[in-house]
Coordinates of C-alpha atoms in Angstrom, one line a residue:
M1 CA -75.2 30.5 8.6
G2 CA -73.1 33.3 10.0
W3 CA -69.8 33.8 11.7
T4 CA -68.2 30.8 13.4
V5 CA -66.4 32.2 16.4
L6 CA -63.0 30.6 16.9
S7 CA -61.8 33.2 19.3
R8 CA -62.3 36.8 19.9
R9 CA -59.4 37.7 17.6
N10 CA -59.7 34.9 15.0
R11 CA -63.0 34.6 13.3
R12 CA -63.8 32.6 10.2
K13 CA -66.4 33.5 7.6
S14 CA -69.0 31.1 6.6
R15 CA -69.4 30.2 2.9
A16 CA -72.5 32.5 2.7
E17 CA -70.3 35.4 3.8
E18 CA -67.5 35.0 1.3
P19 CA -66.8 38.0 -0.9
G20 CA -69.3 38.4 -3.7
R21 CA -71.9 36.3 -1.9
T22 CA -75.1 37.3 -0.2
P23 CA -76.8 34.9 2.2
G24 CA -78.6 32.2 0.3
Q25 CA -77.2 33.2 -3.1
E26 CA -74.4 32.2 -5.3
P27 CA -71.8 34.9 -6.1
K28 CA -73.0 37.6 -8.5
M29 CA -71.5 37.0 -11.9
P30 CA -70.1 40.1 -13.5
I31 CA -70.5 40.2 -17.2
V32 CA -68.3 42.7 -19.1
T33 CA -68.9 43.5 -22.8
I34 CA -66.2 45.3 -24.7
Q35 CA -67.0 46.7 -28.1
Q36 CA -64.1 47.8 -30.2
G37 CA -62.4 47.7 -33.6
P38 CA -60.3 44.7 -34.5
R39 CA -57.3 43.9 -32.3
S40 CA -54.7 41.1 -32.2
V41 CA -55.3 38.0 -30.1
E42 CA -52.4 39.0 -27.9
Q43 CA -54.0 42.4 -27.2
K44 CA -57.4 40.8 -26.4
R45 CA -55.7 38.3 -24.1
E46 CA -54.0 41.1 -22.1
L47 CA -57.2 43.1 -22.1
V48 CA -59.3 40.3 -20.8
K49 CA -56.7 39.5 -18.1
K50 CA -56.6 43.1 -16.9
V51 CA -60.3 43.6 -16.9
T52 CA -60.8 40.4 -14.9
E53 CA -58.1 41.5 -12.4
A54 CA -59.9 44.8 -11.9
F55 CA -63.3 43.1 -11.2
V56 CA -61.7 40.7 -8.8
E57 CA -60.1 43.5 -6.9
A58 CA -63.0 45.9 -7.0
L59 CA -65.8 43.5 -6.3
E60 CA -63.9 40.8 -4.4
V61 CA -65.3 38.0 -6.6
P62 CA -63.4 35.0 -7.8
A63 CA -61.8 35.3 -11.3
E64 CA -63.8 32.3 -12.4
S65 CA -67.0 34.3 -12.0
V66 CA -66.0 37.2 -14.3
F67 CA -67.1 36.8 -17.9
V68 CA -65.6 39.1 -20.5
W69 CA -67.1 39.3 -24.0
V70 CA -65.2 41.1 -26.8
Q71 CA -67.3 42.2 -29.7
E72 CA -65.3 43.5 -32.7
Y73 CA -66.5 45.7 -35.5
Q74 CA -64.9 46.5 -38.8
G75 CA -64.5 50.1 -39.7
E76 CA -67.5 50.0 -42.1
N77 CA -69.7 49.0 -39.2
W78 CA -69.3 52.0 -36.9
G79 CA -68.7 55.7 -37.0
V80 CA -67.4 58.7 -35.1
A81 CA -68.5 62.4 -35.6
G82 CA -70.8 61.5 -38.4
K83 CA -68.3 59.5 -40.5
L84 CA -67.7 55.8 -40.8
T85 CA -64.5 54.8 -39.3
A86 CA -63.6 53.1 -42.6
D87 CA -63.8 56.6 -44.3
R88 CA -61.4 58.3 -41.9

């Protein structure tokens, strides 16, 4: 496949040349992992929405191809500057 010429000024991309695709391949699927302390469902919903929008804009991929994983850790399971977050 390649370009289908409709006129000199109006060209249409083939399916293989859609953003995020390379010839003979499906779109690359971005997978984003966010590791954080506990947040509310509303905060995570907004975060996932904005991260997806950023990938759609930057990589020109469909939103349906962006997977966002949120991993949450309690304060006793991570630390900063040599101290558990739970002890701060």
